[in-house]
Amino acid sequence: MNILTFDTEEQLNEAGAGVLSGMVQMNPSAILGLATGGTPIGIYEQLVQTYKRGLVSFNKVTTFNLDEYVGITPEHHQSYSYYMRQHLFNQVDINIEQAYVPCGTATDLEEECVRYDRLIENTGQIDIQLLGLGHNGHIGFNEPSHALLSGTHIVELAEATKTANARYFSAEEEVPQKAITMGVGMILKAKNILLVVKGEDKAEIVKRALTGPISTNCPASLLQTHPHLTVLLDRAAGSLL
Ligand code: F6R
């Protein structure tokens, strides 16, 4: 495990974007696993700058997002599909046909899970999976539980997750209760994992995830078993290590 701690958010974002763009510069047909949420926004901004400066092209890249809310259409401004178009896909030369986000409004959600896993497996091994970290230790939307699922599946979001997500919705009843998420098995199959965490409010869970016992009660602790894990932290998130 390689842990890098940065003094400023700007440095952290530049480092994160540098890892992702470096991967694409070395392998223009790279397969990227992407995340949403507040944490990677600055990284995507930097990545767009790198593209605009002519240093990288995404036109042969394939991307798979980790998750999507159930019941929210891709056009909804809080969908993860919308988020990805807003922060990255619409601003770079990616082929949108190769930028996949699971569909939370599929008529048959179980079938959508199977389709998504098959799509990833038929495309190839994810070269690098970008991850944020939930306050309760979730990765993707794999919430703490006595057991975790390997493949893409539908999850009931934890209360803590719904509370954290509520900041993006205008009314409590609009906050999605369920999500479709890549499973931990698929996440751990990625060749490289890039975990990014910011803020003092995540310091405790960073410590648990990276140094605590490996347990399904803290899904991110399973990352300790990955042979190529890089962790990017700001000083506050890394303050208890
Ligand atoms: C998002 C995702 C989630 C977030 C996590 C942290 O695609 O999979 O696991 O990474 O909830 O969210 P933020 O970055 O908003 O603190």
Coordinates of C-alpha atoms and ligand atoms in Angstrom, one line a residue:
M1 CA 0.0 0.0 0.0
N2 CA 1.3 3.4 -1.0
I3 CA -0.1 6.3 1.1
L4 CA 0.6 9.8 -0.1
T5 CA -0.5 12.8 2.1
F6 CA -0.8 16.3 0.7
D7 CA -0.7 19.7 2.3
T8 CA -3.3 21.3 0.0
E9 CA -6.4 20.1 -1.8
E10 CA -4.9 21.4 -5.1
Q11 CA -1.8 19.2 -4.8
L12 CA -4.0 16.2 -4.0
N13 CA -6.2 16.9 -7.0
E14 CA -3.2 17.3 -9.3
A15 CA -1.7 14.1 -8.0
G16 CA -5.0 12.2 -8.6
A17 CA -5.4 13.6 -12.0
G18 CA -1.8 12.8 -12.8
V19 CA -2.2 9.2 -11.9
L20 CA -5.3 8.8 -14.1
S21 CA -3.9 10.8 -17.0
G22 CA -0.5 8.9 -16.7
M23 CA -2.4 5.7 -17.0
V24 CA -4.1 6.8 -20.2
Q25 CA -0.9 8.3 -21.7
M26 CA 0.8 4.9 -21.2
N27 CA -2.2 3.0 -22.5
P28 CA -4.6 5.0 -24.7
S29 CA -7.1 2.2 -24.6
A30 CA -7.1 2.0 -20.8
I31 CA -10.2 0.9 -18.9
L32 CA -10.9 3.3 -16.0
G33 CA -13.2 2.6 -13.1
L34 CA -14.7 5.9 -12.0
A35 CA -16.4 7.3 -8.8
T36 CA -18.7 10.2 -8.1
G37 CA -19.4 12.2 -5.0
G38 CA -17.7 15.3 -3.7
T39 CA -14.2 13.9 -3.4
P40 CA -13.2 13.4 -7.1
I41 CA -14.7 16.6 -8.5
G42 CA -11.4 18.5 -8.2
I43 CA -9.6 15.6 -9.8
Y44 CA -11.9 15.6 -12.7
E45 CA -11.4 19.4 -13.0
Q46 CA -7.7 18.8 -13.2
L47 CA -8.1 16.0 -15.7
V48 CA -10.2 18.3 -18.0
Q49 CA -7.4 20.9 -17.8
T50 CA -4.8 18.2 -18.7
Y51 CA -6.9 17.3 -21.7
K52 CA -7.4 21.0 -22.7
R53 CA -3.7 21.5 -22.6
G54 CA -3.4 18.7 -25.2
L55 CA -1.5 16.4 -22.8
V56 CA -3.9 13.4 -22.9
S57 CA -6.7 12.1 -25.1
F58 CA -9.6 9.9 -23.9
N59 CA -10.9 8.9 -27.3
K60 CA -10.0 5.2 -26.9
V61 CA -10.6 5.0 -23.2
T62 CA -13.5 2.9 -21.7
T63 CA -14.9 3.8 -18.4
F64 CA -17.2 2.0 -15.9
N65 CA -18.8 3.9 -13.0
L66 CA -19.1 2.3 -9.7
D67 CA -22.7 3.1 -9.0
E68 CA -26.0 4.8 -9.6
Y69 CA -29.1 5.6 -7.6
V70 CA -32.1 3.4 -8.2
G71 CA -35.2 5.2 -9.5
I72 CA -33.3 8.3 -10.8
T73 CA -33.2 8.7 -14.6
P74 CA -29.9 9.4 -16.3
E75 CA -31.3 12.9 -17.2
H76 CA -32.0 13.8 -13.5
H77 CA -29.5 16.4 -12.3
Q78 CA -28.6 14.3 -9.2
S79 CA -28.0 11.1 -11.2
Y80 CA -24.5 9.9 -11.3
S81 CA -24.8 9.7 -15.1
Y82 CA -25.5 13.4 -15.2
Y83 CA -22.7 14.1 -12.8
M84 CA -20.2 12.3 -15.0
R85 CA -21.3 14.1 -18.1
Q86 CA -21.1 17.4 -16.3
H87 CA -17.7 16.9 -14.6
L88 CA -15.9 14.8 -17.2
F89 CA -17.5 13.2 -20.2
N90 CA -18.9 16.4 -21.9
Q91 CA -15.6 18.2 -21.4
V92 CA -13.2 15.7 -22.9
D93 CA -13.0 13.7 -26.2
I94 CA -14.3 10.5 -24.7
N95 CA -16.5 8.2 -26.8
I96 CA -19.7 8.4 -24.8
E97 CA -20.7 5.0 -26.1
Q98 CA -17.8 3.6 -24.1
A99 CA -18.5 5.5 -20.9
Y100 CA -20.7 3.2 -18.9
V101 CA -22.8 4.0 -15.8
P102 CA -25.2 1.4 -14.4
C103 CA -28.8 2.2 -15.2
G104 CA -30.9 2.8 -12.0
T105 CA -34.2 2.9 -13.9
A106 CA -33.9 -0.4 -15.8
T107 CA -37.2 -2.3 -15.8
D108 CA -35.4 -5.4 -14.6
L109 CA -32.8 -4.3 -12.2
E110 CA -31.5 -7.8 -11.5
E111 CA -30.9 -8.2 -15.2
E112 CA -29.1 -4.8 -15.3
C113 CA -26.7 -6.1 -12.7
V114 CA -25.9 -9.2 -14.7
R115 CA -25.6 -7.1 -17.9
Y116 CA -23.2 -4.6 -16.2
D117 CA -20.9 -7.4 -14.9
R118 CA -20.9 -9.1 -18.2
L119 CA -20.0 -5.8 -20.0
I120 CA -17.0 -5.3 -17.7
E121 CA -15.8 -8.9 -18.0
N122 CA -16.2 -8.8 -21.8
T123 CA -14.3 -5.5 -22.0
G124 CA -11.3 -6.6 -19.9
Q125 CA -9.7 -6.0 -16.5
I126 CA -10.2 -2.5 -15.2
D127 CA -6.7 -0.8 -15.2
I128 CA -7.4 1.6 -12.4
Q129 CA -10.4 1.9 -10.1
L130 CA -10.9 5.4 -8.5
L131 CA -12.6 5.2 -5.1
G132 CA -13.9 7.6 -2.5
L133 CA -14.7 6.5 1.0
G134 CA -18.0 6.7 2.9
H135 CA -18.0 7.8 6.6
N136 CA -19.1 4.3 7.5
G137 CA -16.4 2.6 5.4
H138 CA -18.4 2.0 2.3
I139 CA -16.8 1.8 -1.1
G140 CA -19.0 2.1 -4.1
F141 CA -22.3 1.6 -2.3
N142 CA -21.1 -1.6 -0.6
E143 CA -22.4 -0.8 2.9
P144 CA -21.1 -2.4 6.1
S145 CA -22.8 -5.7 6.6
H146 CA -22.2 -9.2 7.9
A147 CA -21.6 -10.3 4.3
L148 CA -20.7 -8.6 1.1
L149 CA -21.5 -9.4 -2.5
S150 CA -18.9 -9.8 -5.2
G151 CA -20.8 -8.8 -8.3
T152 CA -23.0 -5.8 -9.2
H153 CA -26.2 -5.7 -7.1
I154 CA -28.9 -3.6 -5.7
V155 CA -28.4 -2.2 -2.2
E156 CA -30.6 -0.6 0.4
L157 CA -28.6 2.5 1.4
A158 CA -27.5 2.9 5.0
E159 CA -29.1 5.7 7.1
A160 CA -25.7 7.4 7.3
T161 CA -25.3 7.3 3.5
K162 CA -28.8 8.7 3.0
T163 CA -28.1 11.5 5.5
A164 CA -24.8 12.3 3.7
N165 CA -26.6 12.3 0.3
A166 CA -29.5 14.4 1.5
R167 CA -27.4 17.6 1.0
Y168 CA -27.8 17.2 -2.7
F169 CA -31.6 16.9 -2.7
S170 CA -34.2 19.6 -2.0
A171 CA -36.6 17.4 0.0
E172 CA -36.0 14.4 2.3
E173 CA -38.5 12.3 0.4
E174 CA -36.5 12.7 -2.8
V175 CA -33.4 11.1 -1.3
P176 CA -33.0 7.7 -3.0
Q177 CA -33.3 4.7 -0.7
K178 CA -31.5 2.2 -3.0
A179 CA -28.6 2.1 -5.4
I180 CA -27.1 -0.2 -7.9
T181 CA -23.4 -0.8 -7.2
M182 CA -20.4 -2.8 -8.4
G183 CA -19.6 -5.4 -5.8
V184 CA -16.4 -5.6 -3.8
G185 CA -15.2 -8.6 -5.8
M186 CA -15.3 -6.6 -9.0
I187 CA -13.6 -3.6 -7.3
L188 CA -10.8 -5.8 -6.0
K189 CA -10.3 -7.3 -9.5
A190 CA -9.0 -4.0 -10.8
K191 CA -5.3 -4.0 -11.6
N192 CA -4.8 -0.8 -9.5
I193 CA -6.9 1.0 -7.0
L194 CA -6.7 4.7 -6.3
L195 CA -8.5 5.6 -3.0
V196 CA -8.9 9.3 -2.4
V197 CA -10.1 10.8 0.9
K198 CA -10.4 14.4 2.0
G199 CA -11.3 16.0 5.3
E200 CA -11.0 15.6 9.1
D201 CA -14.5 14.0 9.3
K202 CA -13.0 11.0 7.5
A203 CA -9.8 10.7 9.6
E204 CA -11.3 8.0 11.9
I205 CA -12.6 5.9 9.1
V206 CA -9.4 6.2 7.1
K207 CA -7.6 4.8 10.2
R208 CA -10.0 2.0 10.5
A209 CA -10.0 1.1 6.8
L210 CA -6.2 1.2 6.4
T211 CA -5.0 -0.1 9.7
G212 CA -7.9 -1.8 11.4
P213 CA -9.0 -5.4 11.1
I214 CA -10.2 -6.6 7.7
S215 CA -13.9 -6.9 8.1
T216 CA -17.1 -6.7 6.1
N217 CA -18.2 -4.2 8.8
C218 CA -15.8 -1.8 7.1
P219 CA -15.9 -2.7 3.4
A220 CA -12.9 -0.4 2.6
S221 CA -10.7 -2.5 4.9
L222 CA -10.8 -5.2 2.2
L223 CA -8.6 -2.9 0.2
Q224 CA -5.7 -3.8 2.5
T225 CA -5.6 -7.1 0.6
H226 CA -5.1 -5.4 -2.8
P227 CA -1.5 -5.7 -4.2
H228 CA -1.6 -2.3 -6.0
L229 CA -3.4 0.1 -3.7
T230 CA -2.5 3.8 -3.8
V231 CA -4.1 6.1 -1.2
L232 CA -4.2 9.9 -1.6
L233 CA -5.1 11.9 1.5
D234 CA -5.1 15.5 2.6
R235 CA -3.4 16.2 5.9
A236 CA -6.8 16.2 7.8
A237 CA -7.9 12.8 6.5
G238 CA -4.5 11.3 7.3
S239 CA -4.2 13.0 10.7
L240 CA -4.9 9.8 12.8
L241 CA -2.5 7.5 10.9
Ligands
F6R1 C1 -19.6 7.4 -5.3 C2 -19.3 6.3 -4.4 C3 -19.3 6.5 -2.9 C4 -18.5 7.8 -2.5 C5 -18.5 8.0 -1.0 C6 -17.8 9.3 -0.6 O1 -19.6 6.9 -6.7 O2 -19.1 5.2 -4.8 O3 -18.7 5.4 -2.3 O4 -17.2 7.7 -3.0 O5 -19.8 8.0 -0.6 O6 -18.6 10.4 -1.1 P1 -18.0 11.8 -1.0 O7 -16.9 11.9 -1.9 O8 -19.2 12.7 -1.5 O9 -17.6 12.1 0.4

